[in-house]
Tab-separated table of C-alpha atoms in Angstrom:
chain	number	residue	atom	x	y	z
A	20	ILE	CA	0.000	0.000	0.000
A	21	ILE	CA	1.432	3.410	-1.017
A	22	PHE	CA	0.351	6.795	0.372
A	23	PHE	CA	1.326	10.182	-1.174
A	24	ARG	CA	1.465	13.572	0.590
A	25	ASN	CA	3.184	16.934	-0.096
A	26	SER	CA	4.223	17.715	3.496
A	27	PRO	CA	6.488	15.421	5.553
A	28	TRP	CA	4.900	12.599	7.570
A	29	LEU	CA	5.070	12.860	11.348
A	30	GLN	CA	6.374	9.782	13.187
A	31	TYR	CA	3.024	8.899	14.802
A	32	GLU	CA	1.384	9.193	11.372
A	33	GLN	CA	3.969	6.887	9.860
A	34	ASP	CA	3.396	4.359	12.660
A	35	PHE	CA	-0.366	4.570	12.222
A	36	ILE	CA	-0.202	4.067	8.462
A	37	ALA	CA	2.228	1.193	8.922
A	38	SER	CA	-0.218	-0.476	11.346
A	39	VAL	CA	-3.151	0.017	8.964
A	40	SER	CA	-1.085	-1.330	6.089
A	41	ASP	CA	-0.113	-4.411	8.094
A	42	MET	CA	-3.748	-5.074	9.027
A	43	VAL	CA	-4.890	-4.686	5.427
A	44	MET	CA	-2.163	-7.047	4.186
A	45	LEU	CA	-2.982	-9.565	6.921
A	46	ALA	CA	-6.662	-9.468	5.986
A	47	PHE	CA	-5.764	-9.945	2.320
A	48	GLU	CA	-3.471	-12.885	3.126
A	49	LYS	CA	-6.201	-14.550	5.193
A	50	TRP	CA	-8.720	-14.073	2.400
A	51	ASN	CA	-6.247	-15.372	-0.172
A	52	ARG	CA	-5.404	-18.393	2.001
A	53	LYS	CA	-9.082	-19.154	2.585
A	54	TRP	CA	-9.775	-18.909	-1.144
A	55	ALA	CA	-6.835	-21.228	-1.889
A	56	GLU	CA	-8.010	-23.727	0.738
A	57	GLU	CA	-11.541	-23.709	-0.671
A	58	GLU	CA	-10.172	-24.261	-4.184
A	59	LEU	CA	-8.019	-27.119	-2.904
A	60	GLN	CA	-10.956	-28.758	-1.134
A	61	THR	CA	-13.065	-28.462	-4.290
A	62	THR	CA	-10.271	-30.032	-6.364
A	63	LEU	CA	-9.786	-32.856	-3.840
A	64	LYS	CA	-13.518	-33.638	-3.832
A	65	GLU	CA	-13.519	-33.740	-7.631
A	66	LEU	CA	-10.485	-36.051	-7.652
A	67	GLU	CA	-12.187	-38.326	-5.113
A	68	ARG	CA	-15.303	-38.411	-7.298
A	69	LEU	CA	-13.298	-39.255	-10.426
A	70	ASN	CA	-11.290	-41.887	-8.541
A	71	LYS	CA	-14.530	-43.531	-7.356
A	72	ILE	CA	-15.874	-43.540	-10.916
A	73	LYS	CA	-12.620	-45.159	-12.082
A	74	SER	CA	-12.727	-47.802	-9.327
A	75	ASP	CA	-16.394	-48.586	-9.972
A	76	PHE	CA	-15.752	-48.864	-13.721
A	77	ILE	CA	-12.761	-51.196	-13.235
A	78	SER	CA	-14.751	-53.325	-10.798
A	79	LEU	CA	-17.776	-53.547	-13.117
A	80	VAL	CA	-15.761	-54.369	-16.246
A	81	SER	CA	-13.602	-56.906	-14.387
A	82	HIS	CA	-16.611	-58.788	-13.025
A	83	GLU	CA	-18.260	-58.748	-16.454
A	84	LEU	CA	-15.088	-60.199	-17.997
A	85	ARG	CA	-14.613	-62.876	-15.352
A	86	THR	CA	-17.961	-64.557	-16.000
A	87	PRO	CA	-17.373	-65.435	-19.698
A	88	LEU	CA	-13.738	-66.307	-18.982
A	89	THR	CA	-14.818	-68.837	-16.353
A	90	SER	CA	-17.199	-70.335	-18.898
A	91	ILE	CA	-14.468	-70.501	-21.573
A	92	LEU	CA	-12.114	-72.271	-19.154
A	93	GLY	CA	-14.829	-74.710	-18.115
A	94	TYR	CA	-15.656	-75.792	-21.657
A	95	THR	CA	-11.971	-75.889	-22.607
A	96	SER	CA	-11.357	-78.256	-19.719
A	97	PHE	CA	-14.212	-80.495	-20.937
A	98	MET	CA	-12.713	-80.553	-24.443
A	99	LEU	CA	-9.227	-81.435	-23.188
A	100	LYS	CA	-10.630	-84.244	-21.028
A	101	GLY	CA	-12.367	-85.696	-24.087
A	102	ILE	CA	-15.872	-85.285	-22.646
A	103	ALA	CA	-17.099	-83.864	-25.970
A	104	GLY	CA	-15.127	-86.410	-28.000
A	105	GLY	CA	-11.498	-87.167	-28.734
A	106	LEU	CA	-9.083	-84.526	-30.058
A	107	ASN	CA	-6.244	-85.016	-32.484
A	108	SER	CA	-2.805	-83.685	-31.542
A	109	GLN	CA	-3.243	-80.345	-33.335
A	110	GLN	CA	-6.692	-79.735	-31.824
A	111	LYS	CA	-5.314	-80.526	-28.379
A	112	GLU	CA	-2.449	-78.076	-28.908
A	113	PHE	CA	-4.906	-75.349	-29.920
A	114	MET	CA	-7.137	-76.010	-26.905
A	115	GLU	CA	-4.149	-75.907	-24.535
A	116	SER	CA	-3.151	-72.558	-26.017
A	117	ILE	CA	-6.706	-71.242	-25.457
A	118	GLU	CA	-6.639	-72.516	-21.874
A	119	ASN	CA	-3.245	-70.940	-21.109
A	120	ASN	CA	-4.221	-67.542	-22.516
A	121	ALA	CA	-7.621	-67.594	-20.810
A	122	ASN	CA	-5.924	-68.392	-17.483
A	123	HIS	CA	-3.509	-65.508	-18.025
A	124	LEU	CA	-6.379	-63.128	-18.797
A	125	LEU	CA	-8.316	-64.377	-15.764
A	126	LYS	CA	-5.316	-63.643	-13.549
A	127	LEU	CA	-5.185	-60.050	-14.854
A	128	VAL	CA	-8.923	-59.631	-14.275
A	129	ASN	CA	-8.626	-60.962	-10.712
A	130	GLU	CA	-5.773	-58.527	-10.032
A	131	LEU	CA	-7.946	-55.614	-11.204
A	132	ILE	CA	-10.784	-56.795	-8.949
A	133	ASP	CA	-8.399	-57.061	-5.987
A	134	MET	CA	-7.062	-53.567	-6.689
A	135	SER	CA	-10.597	-52.187	-6.786
A	136	ARG	CA	-11.439	-53.853	-3.460
A	137	ILE	CA	-8.258	-52.488	-1.876
A	138	GLU	CA	-9.101	-48.942	-3.005
A	139	LYS	CA	-12.627	-49.275	-1.594
A	140	GLY	CA	-11.374	-50.741	1.685
A	141	LYS	CA	-13.241	-53.992	1.027
A	142	PHE	CA	-10.216	-56.258	0.623
A	143	SER	CA	-10.408	-58.448	3.720
A	144	ILE	CA	-8.541	-61.498	4.993
A	145	GLU	CA	-9.686	-64.429	7.125
A	146	LYS	CA	-6.980	-65.758	9.393
A	147	GLN	CA	-6.671	-69.251	10.752
A	148	GLU	CA	-3.806	-71.415	11.956
A	149	CYS	CA	-1.774	-72.622	8.963
A	150	ASN	CA	1.480	-74.395	8.282
A	151	ILE	CA	3.462	-72.042	6.041
A	152	VAL	CA	5.528	-74.940	4.686
A	153	GLU	CA	2.372	-76.674	3.447
A	154	ILE	CA	1.235	-73.438	1.795
A	155	ILE	CA	4.524	-73.072	-0.096
A	156	GLU	CA	4.530	-76.732	-1.127
A	157	LYS	CA	0.957	-76.388	-2.419
A	158	VAL	CA	1.987	-73.405	-4.574
A	159	ILE	CA	4.974	-75.293	-5.980
A	160	ASN	CA	2.799	-78.322	-6.791
A	161	ASP	CA	0.192	-76.148	-8.518
A	162	MET	CA	2.945	-74.495	-10.594
A	163	GLU	CA	4.543	-77.807	-11.546
A	164	PRO	CA	3.553	-77.625	-15.254
A	165	ILE	CA	5.372	-74.310	-15.853
A	166	ILE	CA	8.250	-75.363	-13.573
A	167	ASN	CA	8.761	-78.459	-15.725
A	168	VAL	CA	8.398	-76.625	-19.045
A	169	LYS	CA	10.901	-73.938	-18.020
A	170	LYS	CA	13.171	-76.536	-16.360
A	171	VAL	CA	13.248	-74.509	-13.165
A	172	LYS	CA	15.521	-75.756	-10.399
A	173	ILE	CA	13.965	-75.067	-7.000
A	174	LYS	CA	15.955	-75.465	-3.796
A	175	LYS	CA	14.071	-75.424	-0.487
A	176	PHE	CA	15.473	-74.712	2.948
A	177	TYR	CA	12.903	-75.095	5.716
A	178	GLU	CA	13.941	-74.763	9.359
A	179	ASN	CA	11.449	-77.566	9.979
A	180	ASN	CA	8.393	-78.955	8.223
A	181	MET	CA	5.889	-77.566	10.722
A	182	ILE	CA	5.993	-73.762	11.042
A	183	LYS	CA	2.602	-72.500	12.136
A	184	ILE	CA	1.284	-68.963	11.734
A	185	ASN	CA	-2.142	-67.336	11.733
A	186	CYS	CA	-2.900	-66.277	8.171
A	187	ASP	CA	-5.305	-66.328	5.258
A	188	SER	CA	-3.843	-69.316	3.429
A	189	GLN	CA	-5.389	-68.430	0.037
A	190	LYS	CA	-4.048	-64.878	0.152
A	191	ILE	CA	-0.555	-65.992	1.233
A	192	MET	CA	-0.602	-68.573	-1.573
A	193	GLN	CA	-1.412	-65.718	-3.962
A	194	VAL	CA	1.662	-63.807	-2.753
A	195	ILE	CA	4.015	-66.805	-2.979
A	196	ASN	CA	2.647	-67.706	-6.422
A	197	ASN	CA	3.254	-64.164	-7.656
A	198	LEU	CA	6.853	-64.101	-6.394
A	199	ILE	CA	7.758	-67.491	-7.879
A	200	ASP	CA	5.987	-66.610	-11.134
A	201	ASN	CA	7.972	-63.341	-11.338
A	202	ALA	CA	11.213	-65.184	-10.629
A	203	ILE	CA	10.501	-67.551	-13.533
A	204	LYS	CA	9.307	-64.749	-15.817
A	205	TYR	CA	12.397	-62.572	-15.348
A	206	CYS	CA	14.976	-65.357	-15.676
A	207	SER	CA	16.060	-66.235	-19.205
A	208	LYS	CA	17.759	-69.638	-18.779
A	209	ASN	CA	19.174	-72.006	-16.156
A	210	ILE	CA	16.528	-70.730	-13.754
A	211	GLU	CA	17.300	-71.407	-10.116
A	212	ILE	CA	15.045	-70.355	-7.246
A	213	ASN	CA	15.967	-70.721	-3.583
A	214	ILE	CA	13.135	-70.683	-1.048
A	215	GLU	CA	14.054	-70.379	2.615
A	216	VAL	CA	11.777	-70.271	5.648
A	217	LYS	CA	13.119	-69.719	9.150
A	218	ILE	CA	11.881	-68.632	12.571
A	219	LEU	CA	13.627	-65.456	13.668
A	220	LYS	CA	15.076	-65.615	17.147
A	221	ASP	CA	16.323	-62.022	17.060
A	222	ILE	CA	14.351	-59.293	15.284
A	223	LYS	CA	16.432	-56.337	16.505
A	224	LYS	CA	17.789	-55.771	12.992
A	225	TYR	CA	14.279	-55.490	11.539
A	226	GLN	CA	13.021	-53.339	14.406
A	227	GLU	CA	15.803	-50.845	13.723
A	228	GLU	CA	15.389	-50.940	9.942
A	229	PHE	CA	11.608	-51.254	9.584
A	230	ASN	CA	10.279	-50.365	13.050
A	231	VAL	CA	8.377	-53.670	13.400
A	232	LYS	CA	6.515	-54.523	16.592
A	233	SER	CA	7.960	-56.876	19.183
A	234	GLY	CA	7.037	-60.535	18.887
A	235	GLN	CA	8.025	-63.724	17.105
A	236	TYR	CA	8.324	-63.673	13.326
A	237	ILE	CA	9.121	-65.965	10.449
A	238	LEU	CA	11.161	-64.867	7.439
A	239	ILE	CA	10.390	-66.212	3.964
A	240	SER	CA	13.077	-65.483	1.373
A	241	ILE	CA	12.643	-66.234	-2.336
A	242	ARG	CA	15.869	-65.677	-4.249
A	243	ASP	CA	16.388	-66.020	-8.012
A	244	ASN	CA	19.324	-65.752	-10.401
A	245	GLY	CA	17.476	-63.538	-12.849
A	246	MET	CA	17.898	-60.080	-14.345
A	247	GLY	CA	18.016	-58.226	-11.011
A	248	ILE	CA	16.754	-54.746	-10.152
A	249	GLU	CA	18.566	-51.443	-9.888
A	250	LYS	CA	18.696	-50.277	-6.275
A	251	GLU	CA	16.799	-47.054	-6.958
A	252	ASN	CA	13.861	-49.146	-8.265
A	253	LEU	CA	13.593	-51.598	-5.357
A	254	LYS	CA	10.802	-49.653	-3.652
A	255	LYS	CA	9.106	-48.505	-6.860
A	256	ILE	CA	8.205	-52.060	-7.892
A	257	PHE	CA	5.535	-52.213	-5.169
A	258	ASN	CA	3.688	-49.200	-6.598
A	259	MET	CA	0.457	-49.659	-8.502
A	260	PHE	CA	0.825	-50.235	-12.284
A	261	THR	CA	4.632	-50.117	-12.079
A	262	GLN	CA	6.560	-51.709	-14.945
A	263	LEU	CA	10.324	-51.152	-15.039
A	264	GLU	CA	10.437	-52.063	-18.715
A	265	ASN	CA	9.487	-49.569	-21.412
A	266	ILE	CA	5.823	-50.183	-22.249
A	267	ASP	CA	6.529	-50.132	-26.008
A	268	THR	CA	9.479	-52.531	-25.933
A	269	ARG	CA	8.915	-54.700	-22.852
A	270	LYS	CA	9.183	-58.452	-23.227
A	271	HIS	CA	7.145	-59.501	-20.190
A	272	SER	CA	3.367	-59.366	-19.814
A	273	GLY	CA	1.384	-58.004	-16.878
A	274	VAL	CA	-0.196	-54.749	-15.726
A	275	GLY	CA	2.048	-54.109	-12.732
A	276	LEU	CA	-0.413	-54.980	-9.966
A	277	GLY	CA	0.947	-58.267	-8.607
A	278	LEU	CA	3.531	-56.835	-6.209
A	279	TYR	CA	1.237	-53.987	-5.163
A	280	ILE	CA	-1.458	-56.513	-4.182
A	281	ALA	CA	1.146	-58.736	-2.507
A	282	GLN	CA	2.268	-55.798	-0.369
A	283	GLN	CA	-1.338	-55.012	0.643
A	284	ILE	CA	-1.930	-58.660	1.619
A	285	ILE	CA	1.205	-58.780	3.756
A	286	LYS	CA	0.312	-55.445	5.392
A	287	GLN	CA	-3.063	-56.867	6.402
A	288	HIS	CA	-1.156	-59.700	8.084
A	289	ASP	CA	0.864	-57.092	10.068
A	290	GLY	CA	3.929	-58.141	8.118
A	291	LEU	CA	6.467	-56.672	5.710
A	292	ILE	CA	7.623	-57.442	2.185
A	293	TRP	CA	10.659	-55.960	0.491
A	294	ALA	CA	13.120	-56.702	-2.299
A	295	GLU	CA	16.913	-56.825	-2.356
A	296	SER	CA	19.215	-56.870	-5.367
A	297	GLU	CA	22.815	-55.970	-6.117
A	298	GLY	CA	21.774	-54.617	-9.497
A	299	ILE	CA	21.174	-55.686	-13.083
A	300	GLY	CA	22.259	-59.264	-13.772
A	301	ARG	CA	22.686	-60.064	-10.070
A	302	GLY	CA	19.326	-61.690	-9.273
A	303	THR	CA	16.658	-60.591	-6.785
A	304	THR	CA	15.591	-61.692	-3.311
A	305	PHE	CA	12.069	-61.045	-2.030
A	306	ASN	CA	11.683	-61.205	1.730
A	307	ILE	CA	8.435	-61.617	3.675
A	308	LEU	CA	8.317	-61.020	7.410
A	309	LEU	CA	5.201	-62.449	9.106
A	310	PRO	CA	4.225	-62.673	12.775
A	311	THR	CA	3.702	-66.208	14.019
A	312	ASN	CA	0.599	-65.332	16.061
């Protein structure tokens, strides 16, 4: 604020004008801040509305896709079992290709549904006492066809064969499946995966590094000899829709939701999941820390 006058200003007049000027500027700042806050609130509400529309759309489309996919897989299974008549070798090959691609598409659809439930706060788990070793063995058995085709060498190191925790077995199976599937996907040849499960007797290291609560934990480590991850990307890979490869040139399929969902599942179990790698070409280790009770 600028005032003009021909005669000199007296000191008390200068002080008075300075006070008035300060009050006017303060009032203007408050008005400007209030206006900015109102604009921000309006923008946030609009973003929330658009995000809800997006989530509802993804959920609706995903459910609509899952129904016909389930039907396709059902009839494909009947055909491969010969229920509708025998198949020659070429027909069987075609049907197996349909089944594999339909299963892949169904997995993507299920990931989108899970993501939508997580965003809406409706992604729940049901815990019961489980043997984590049995869960891992079940995943490996279910993945046996791809393990055999890819000639994957799996080494297992269990502290013992009975390690009980309270968990949602289906959800933990989903996490383990995703990690092993990624290990196979991002290894080119001579694939070797080491799976280790141990009961931690000292968690001081993890309390200092991750601020975990006191208690007894198990550590599941899944290590591969694949392409590895640059250190600056180790945390990014758990973000939604994250793909480290260029979308136009990438060689591996997926929408970048598997690790995000895995992290949300482990969080709901009061656990932690993180990745370690010495860099490109040095393999990757995924670690899961879960409380035993």
